[in-house]
CSV table of C-alpha atoms in Angstrom, one decimal:
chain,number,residue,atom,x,y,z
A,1,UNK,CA,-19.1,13.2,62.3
A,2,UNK,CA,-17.2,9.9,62.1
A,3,UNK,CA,-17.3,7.6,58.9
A,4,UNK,CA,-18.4,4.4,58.8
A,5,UNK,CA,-16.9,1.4,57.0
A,6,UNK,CA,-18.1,-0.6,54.4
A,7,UNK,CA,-19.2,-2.7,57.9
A,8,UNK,CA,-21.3,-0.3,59.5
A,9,UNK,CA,-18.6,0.8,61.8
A,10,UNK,CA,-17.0,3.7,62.6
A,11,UNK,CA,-13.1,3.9,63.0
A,12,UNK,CA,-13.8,3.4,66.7
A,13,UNK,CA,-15.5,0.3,66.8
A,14,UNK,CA,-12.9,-0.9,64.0
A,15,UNK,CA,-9.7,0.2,65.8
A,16,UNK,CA,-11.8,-1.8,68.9
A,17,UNK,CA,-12.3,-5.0,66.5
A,18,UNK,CA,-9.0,-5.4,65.3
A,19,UNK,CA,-7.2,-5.3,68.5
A,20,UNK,CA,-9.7,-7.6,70.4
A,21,UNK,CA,-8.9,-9.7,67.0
A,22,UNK,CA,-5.1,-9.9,67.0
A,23,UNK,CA,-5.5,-9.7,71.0
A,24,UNK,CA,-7.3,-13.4,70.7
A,25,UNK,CA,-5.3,-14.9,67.9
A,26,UNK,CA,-2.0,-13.8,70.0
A,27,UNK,CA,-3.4,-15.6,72.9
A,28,UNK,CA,-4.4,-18.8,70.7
A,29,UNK,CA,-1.1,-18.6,69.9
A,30,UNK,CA,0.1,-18.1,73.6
A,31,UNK,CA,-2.2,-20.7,75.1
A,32,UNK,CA,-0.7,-23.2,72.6
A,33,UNK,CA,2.4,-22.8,73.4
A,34,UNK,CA,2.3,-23.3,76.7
A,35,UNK,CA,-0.2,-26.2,76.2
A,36,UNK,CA,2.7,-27.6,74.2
A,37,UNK,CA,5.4,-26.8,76.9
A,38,UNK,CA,3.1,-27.9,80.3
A,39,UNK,CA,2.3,-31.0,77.8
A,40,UNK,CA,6.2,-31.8,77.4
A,41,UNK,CA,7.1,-31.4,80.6
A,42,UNK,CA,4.4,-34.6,81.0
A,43,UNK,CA,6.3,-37.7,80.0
A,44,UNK,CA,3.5,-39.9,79.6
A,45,UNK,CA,2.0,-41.5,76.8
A,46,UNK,CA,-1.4,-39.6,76.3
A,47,UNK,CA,0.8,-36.1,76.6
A,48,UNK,CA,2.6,-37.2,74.1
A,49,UNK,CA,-0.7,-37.3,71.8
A,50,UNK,CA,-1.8,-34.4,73.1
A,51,UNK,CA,1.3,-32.9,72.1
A,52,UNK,CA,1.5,-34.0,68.7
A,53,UNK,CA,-2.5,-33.3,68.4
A,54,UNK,CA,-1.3,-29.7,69.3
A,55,UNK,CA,1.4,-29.4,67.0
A,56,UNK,CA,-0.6,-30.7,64.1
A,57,UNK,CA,-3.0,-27.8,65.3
A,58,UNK,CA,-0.8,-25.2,65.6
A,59,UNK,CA,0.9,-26.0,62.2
A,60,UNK,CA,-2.9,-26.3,60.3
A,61,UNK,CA,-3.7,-22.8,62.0
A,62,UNK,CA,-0.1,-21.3,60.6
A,63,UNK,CA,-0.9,-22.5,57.3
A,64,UNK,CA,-4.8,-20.7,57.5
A,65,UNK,CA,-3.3,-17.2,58.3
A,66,UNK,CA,0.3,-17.2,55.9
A,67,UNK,CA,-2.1,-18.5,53.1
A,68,UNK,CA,-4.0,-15.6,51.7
A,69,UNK,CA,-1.0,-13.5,52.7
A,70,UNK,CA,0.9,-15.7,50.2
A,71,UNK,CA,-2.0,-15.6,47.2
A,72,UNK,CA,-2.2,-11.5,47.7
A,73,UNK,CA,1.1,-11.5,46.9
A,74,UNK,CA,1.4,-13.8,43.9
A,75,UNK,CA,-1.2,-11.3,42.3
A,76,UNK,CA,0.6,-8.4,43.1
A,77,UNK,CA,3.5,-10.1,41.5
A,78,UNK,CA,1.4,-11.1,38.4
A,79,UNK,CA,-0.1,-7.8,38.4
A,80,UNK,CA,3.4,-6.0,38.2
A,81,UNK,CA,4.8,-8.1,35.6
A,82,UNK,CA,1.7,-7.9,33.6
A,83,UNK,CA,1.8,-4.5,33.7
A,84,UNK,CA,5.5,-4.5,32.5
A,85,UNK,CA,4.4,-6.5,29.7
A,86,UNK,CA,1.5,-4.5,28.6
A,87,UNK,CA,4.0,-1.3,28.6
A,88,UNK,CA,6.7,-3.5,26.6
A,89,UNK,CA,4.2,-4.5,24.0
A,90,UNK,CA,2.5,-1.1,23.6
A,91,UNK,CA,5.7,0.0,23.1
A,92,UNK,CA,6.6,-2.1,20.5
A,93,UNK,CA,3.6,-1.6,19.1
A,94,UNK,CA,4.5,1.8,18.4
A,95,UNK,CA,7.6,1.0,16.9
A,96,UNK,CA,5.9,-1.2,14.3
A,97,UNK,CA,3.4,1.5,13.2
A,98,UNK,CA,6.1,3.7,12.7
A,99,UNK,CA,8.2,1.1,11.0
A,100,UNK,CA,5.2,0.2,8.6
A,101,UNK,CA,4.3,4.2,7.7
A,102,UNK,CA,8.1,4.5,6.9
A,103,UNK,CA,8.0,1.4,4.6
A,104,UNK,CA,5.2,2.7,2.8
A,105,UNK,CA,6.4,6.2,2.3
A,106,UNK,CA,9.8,4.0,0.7
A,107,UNK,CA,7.5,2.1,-0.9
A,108,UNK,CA,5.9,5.0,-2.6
A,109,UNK,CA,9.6,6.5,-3.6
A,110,UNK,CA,10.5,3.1,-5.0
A,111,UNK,CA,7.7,3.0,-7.2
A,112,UNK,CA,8.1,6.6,-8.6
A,113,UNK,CA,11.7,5.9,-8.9
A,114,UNK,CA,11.0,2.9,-11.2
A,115,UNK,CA,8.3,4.5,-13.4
A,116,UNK,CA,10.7,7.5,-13.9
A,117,UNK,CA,13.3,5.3,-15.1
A,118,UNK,CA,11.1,3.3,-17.3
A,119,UNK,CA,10.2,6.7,-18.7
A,120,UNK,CA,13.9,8.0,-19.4
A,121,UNK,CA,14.7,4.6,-20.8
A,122,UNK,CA,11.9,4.3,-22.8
A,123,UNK,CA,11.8,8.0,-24.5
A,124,UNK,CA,12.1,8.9,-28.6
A,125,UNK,CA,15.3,7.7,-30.3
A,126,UNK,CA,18.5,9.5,-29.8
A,127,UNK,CA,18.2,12.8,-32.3
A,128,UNK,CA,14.8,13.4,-31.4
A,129,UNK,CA,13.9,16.2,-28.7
A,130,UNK,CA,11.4,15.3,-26.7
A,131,UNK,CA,10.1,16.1,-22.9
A,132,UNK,CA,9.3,14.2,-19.9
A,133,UNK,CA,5.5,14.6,-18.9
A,134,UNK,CA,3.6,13.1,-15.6
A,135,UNK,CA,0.3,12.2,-16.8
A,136,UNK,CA,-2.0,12.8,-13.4
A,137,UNK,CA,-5.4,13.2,-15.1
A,138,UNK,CA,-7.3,10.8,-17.8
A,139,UNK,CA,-10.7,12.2,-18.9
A,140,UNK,CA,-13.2,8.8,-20.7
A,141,UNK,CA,-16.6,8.2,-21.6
A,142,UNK,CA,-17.5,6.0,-24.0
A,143,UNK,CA,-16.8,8.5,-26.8
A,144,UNK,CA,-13.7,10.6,-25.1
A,145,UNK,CA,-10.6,9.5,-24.5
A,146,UNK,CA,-8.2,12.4,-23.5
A,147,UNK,CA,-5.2,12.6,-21.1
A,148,UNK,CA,-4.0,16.0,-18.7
A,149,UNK,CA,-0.4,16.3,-18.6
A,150,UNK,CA,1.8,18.6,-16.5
A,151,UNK,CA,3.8,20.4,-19.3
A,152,UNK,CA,2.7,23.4,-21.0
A,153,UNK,CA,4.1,26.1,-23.1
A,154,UNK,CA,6.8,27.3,-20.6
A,155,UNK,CA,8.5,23.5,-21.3
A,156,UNK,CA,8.0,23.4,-25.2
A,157,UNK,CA,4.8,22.2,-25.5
A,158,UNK,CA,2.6,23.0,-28.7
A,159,UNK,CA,-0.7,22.1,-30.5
A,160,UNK,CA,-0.4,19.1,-32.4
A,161,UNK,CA,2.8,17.9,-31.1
A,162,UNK,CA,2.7,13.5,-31.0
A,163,UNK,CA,2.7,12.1,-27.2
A,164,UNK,CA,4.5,8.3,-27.1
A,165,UNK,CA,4.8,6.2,-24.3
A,166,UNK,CA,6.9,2.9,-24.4
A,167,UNK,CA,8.3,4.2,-27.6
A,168,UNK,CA,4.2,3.4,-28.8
A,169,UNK,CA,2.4,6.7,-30.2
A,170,UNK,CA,-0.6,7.2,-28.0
A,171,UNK,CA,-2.0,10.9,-29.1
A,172,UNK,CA,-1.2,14.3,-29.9
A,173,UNK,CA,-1.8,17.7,-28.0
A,174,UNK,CA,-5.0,19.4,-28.3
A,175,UNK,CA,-4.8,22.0,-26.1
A,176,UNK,CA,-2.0,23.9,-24.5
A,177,UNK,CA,-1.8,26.1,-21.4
A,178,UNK,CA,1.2,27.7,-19.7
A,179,UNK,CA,2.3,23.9,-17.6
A,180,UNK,CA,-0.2,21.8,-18.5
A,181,UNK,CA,-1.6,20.7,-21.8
A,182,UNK,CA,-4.2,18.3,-23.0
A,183,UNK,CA,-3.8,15.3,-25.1
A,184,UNK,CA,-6.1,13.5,-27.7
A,185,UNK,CA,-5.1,9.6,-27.4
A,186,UNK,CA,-5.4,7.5,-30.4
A,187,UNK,CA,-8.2,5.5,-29.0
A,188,UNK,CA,-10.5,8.5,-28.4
A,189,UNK,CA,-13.5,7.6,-31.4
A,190,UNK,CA,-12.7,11.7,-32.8
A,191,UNK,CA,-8.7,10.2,-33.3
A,192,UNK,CA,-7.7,9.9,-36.9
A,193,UNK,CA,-3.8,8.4,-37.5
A,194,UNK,CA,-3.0,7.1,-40.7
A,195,UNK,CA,-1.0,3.7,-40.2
A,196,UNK,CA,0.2,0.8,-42.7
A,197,UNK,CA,0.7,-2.6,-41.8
A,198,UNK,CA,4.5,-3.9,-41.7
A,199,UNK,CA,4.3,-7.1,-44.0
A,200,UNK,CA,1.1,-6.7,-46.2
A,201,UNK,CA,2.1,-2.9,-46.5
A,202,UNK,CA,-2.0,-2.0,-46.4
A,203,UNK,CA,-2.5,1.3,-45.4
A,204,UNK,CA,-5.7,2.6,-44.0
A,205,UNK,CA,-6.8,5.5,-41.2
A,206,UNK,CA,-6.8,3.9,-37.5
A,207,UNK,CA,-9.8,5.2,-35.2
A,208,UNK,CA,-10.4,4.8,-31.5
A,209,UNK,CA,-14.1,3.1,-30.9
A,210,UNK,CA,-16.9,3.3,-28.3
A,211,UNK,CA,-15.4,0.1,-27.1
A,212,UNK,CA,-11.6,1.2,-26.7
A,213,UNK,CA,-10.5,-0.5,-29.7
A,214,UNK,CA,-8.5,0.2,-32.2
A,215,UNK,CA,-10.2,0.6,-35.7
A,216,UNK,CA,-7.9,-0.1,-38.9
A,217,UNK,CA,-10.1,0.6,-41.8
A,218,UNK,CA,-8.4,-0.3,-45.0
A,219,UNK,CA,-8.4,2.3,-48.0
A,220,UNK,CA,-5.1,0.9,-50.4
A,221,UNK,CA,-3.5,-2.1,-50.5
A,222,UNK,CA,-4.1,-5.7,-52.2
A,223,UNK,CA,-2.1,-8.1,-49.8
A,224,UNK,CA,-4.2,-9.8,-47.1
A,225,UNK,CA,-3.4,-8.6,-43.7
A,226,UNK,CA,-2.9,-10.9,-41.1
A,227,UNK,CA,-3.3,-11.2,-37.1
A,228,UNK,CA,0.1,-10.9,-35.6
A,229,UNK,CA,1.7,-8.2,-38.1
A,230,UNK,CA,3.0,-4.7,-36.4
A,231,UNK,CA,0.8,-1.7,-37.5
A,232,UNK,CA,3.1,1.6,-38.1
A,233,UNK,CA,2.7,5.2,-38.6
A,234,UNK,CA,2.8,6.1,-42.1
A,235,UNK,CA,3.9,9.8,-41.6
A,236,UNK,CA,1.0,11.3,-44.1
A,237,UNK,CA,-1.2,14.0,-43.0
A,238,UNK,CA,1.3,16.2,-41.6
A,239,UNK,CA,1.4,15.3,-37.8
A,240,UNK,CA,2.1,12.1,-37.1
A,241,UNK,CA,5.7,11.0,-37.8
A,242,UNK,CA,6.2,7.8,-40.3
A,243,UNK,CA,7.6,5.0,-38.8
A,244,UNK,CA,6.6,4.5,-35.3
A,245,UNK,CA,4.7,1.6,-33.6
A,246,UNK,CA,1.1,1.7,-32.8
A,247,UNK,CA,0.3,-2.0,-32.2
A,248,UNK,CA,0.0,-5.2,-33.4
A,249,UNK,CA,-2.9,-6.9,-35.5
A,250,UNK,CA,-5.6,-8.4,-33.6
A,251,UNK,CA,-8.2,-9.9,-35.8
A,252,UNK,CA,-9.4,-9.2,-39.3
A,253,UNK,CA,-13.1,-8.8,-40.1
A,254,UNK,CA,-12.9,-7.9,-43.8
A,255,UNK,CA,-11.5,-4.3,-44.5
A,256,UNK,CA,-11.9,-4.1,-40.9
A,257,UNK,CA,-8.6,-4.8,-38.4
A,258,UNK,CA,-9.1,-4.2,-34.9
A,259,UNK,CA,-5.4,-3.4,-33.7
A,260,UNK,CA,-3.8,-4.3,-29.9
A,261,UNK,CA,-2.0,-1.8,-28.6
A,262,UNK,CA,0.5,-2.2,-25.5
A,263,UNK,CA,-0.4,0.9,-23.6
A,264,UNK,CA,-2.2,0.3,-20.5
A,265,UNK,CA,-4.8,2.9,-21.1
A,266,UNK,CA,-5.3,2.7,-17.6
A,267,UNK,CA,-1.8,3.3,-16.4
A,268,UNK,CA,-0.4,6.1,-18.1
A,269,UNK,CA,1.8,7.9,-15.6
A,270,UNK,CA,4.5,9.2,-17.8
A,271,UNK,CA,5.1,10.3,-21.7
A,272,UNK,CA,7.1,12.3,-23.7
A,273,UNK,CA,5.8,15.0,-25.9
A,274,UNK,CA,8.3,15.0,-29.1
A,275,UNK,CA,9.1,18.6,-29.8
A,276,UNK,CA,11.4,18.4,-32.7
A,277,UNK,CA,9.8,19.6,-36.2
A,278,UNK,CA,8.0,16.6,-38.2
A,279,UNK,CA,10.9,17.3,-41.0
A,280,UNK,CA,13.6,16.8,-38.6
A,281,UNK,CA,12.1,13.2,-37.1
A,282,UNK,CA,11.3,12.2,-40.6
A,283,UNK,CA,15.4,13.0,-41.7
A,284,UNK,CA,16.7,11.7,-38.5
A,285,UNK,CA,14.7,8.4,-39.6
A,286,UNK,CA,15.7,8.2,-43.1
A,287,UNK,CA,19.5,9.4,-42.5
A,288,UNK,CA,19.5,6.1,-40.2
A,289,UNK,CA,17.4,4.0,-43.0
A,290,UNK,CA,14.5,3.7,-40.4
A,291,UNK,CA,12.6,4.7,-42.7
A,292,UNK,CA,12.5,5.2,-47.0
């Protein structure tokens, strides 16, 4: 069975068409020319015409048949070298998502990298043992405040040992498992730290609060306290070592100081858990007149 084209004809009838067309445009072509010729070998004026009327024909018919030649083959030209440049951009493409997952995983080290040195720069004083903790866990509601750190017994880590970050007290262990131990901070509403102002020399027993302040409540001490003053450990009570920083003095409201404390409660990443005996901070601090 033969096929038929998108004419209605089969290859017969289109092998038949196309010879009986270039067999008519060859002689146009053929008739033209020697139209042209028999034309020039006439000398006189109205030849000459003719000839020239012939010529312009000939030339116009040219021009009709190289012309959509000529277009078929600017496209296939376009249509190569846009398909070279779709290949060069989806290649480069490529190497900028790779490039841009590569910057972030170097992103990702930087950032680590600079939080672990801020945390080796920023431990206890020299004298005082202490370990290195990553905080990946904080546990809050509006009456809890605790923190899940990955250091346990195996690294040192007991009940009741004091948690600082930024040289800033900001708990102490509650609960202790093999590597991973959990930390009361000092804004939780259950915390109790007893702290003394630095100039007025008040004392009193600082409290977290439903609202993630610090509470100051005032129990000894004459001097008026005022906003701006540093607010200290005062060592009593058996945990908490005298002398370090807990914040600064926010506003006053009678025997009631609401303390601001650095700590980005937020953005605790890395502490240290001191694990030297309370005796042996408080006479490391006294032998270098830290404290008296």
């Amino acid at each position: 069975m033969s096929s038929k084209s998108a004419l209605g004809l089969n290859r017969k009838e289109g092998r038949s068409l196309y010879f009986y067309y270039y067999a008519i445009k060859n002689g146009a072509f053929i008739f033209i020319a020697f139209s042209i010729l028999m034309l020039s070998v006439i000398g006189s004026p109205i030849t000459e015409s003719l000839r020239g009327t012939f010529l312009d024909l000939a030339t116009h018919t040219v021009k009709l048949t190289v012309r959509p030649f000529q277009t078929v083959s600017l496209l296939l030209k376009n249509s190569a070298s846009y398909l070279q440049l779709n290949s060069k951009y989806m290649e480069l493409k490529s190497k900028v998502e790779e490039l841009e997952h590569w910057e972030a995983i170097a992103r990702q080290f930087f950032n680590e990298n600079a939080k672990l040195r801020t945390a080796l720069h920023m431990g206890p004083k020299e004298g005082i043992q202490f370990i290195t903790a990553e905080a990946y866990d904080q546990i809050k509601n509006k009456d809890s405040h605790t923190l899940l750190i990955d250091a346990g017994r195996a690294q040192g880590v007991e009940k009741d040992q004091v948690v600082v970050s930024n040289l800033q007290i900001i708990g102490r262990v509650i609960d202790v498992g093999e590597r991973s131990a959990r930390v009361l901070l000092i804004n939780d509403i259950k915390s109790r730290v007893p702290a003394v102002t630095e100039v007025s020399q008040n004392e009193g027993i600082l409290s977290g609060s439903k609202f993630n302040q610090l509470i100051l409540s005032l129990s000894k001490g004459d001097r008026a306290s005022e906003v701006g003053e540093f607010v200290f450990t005062t060592g009593k009570g058996g945990i908490f070592p005298k002398g370090y920083k807990i914040g600064t003095i926010e506003s006053i409201d009678g025997d009631k100081i609401v303390v601001h404390s650095a700590i980005d409660w937020d953005n605790i990443n890395y502490v240290q858990v001191i694990t030297s005996p309370l005796e042996d901070i408080v006479r490391d601090k006294e032998e270098k007149g830290e404290i008296s």
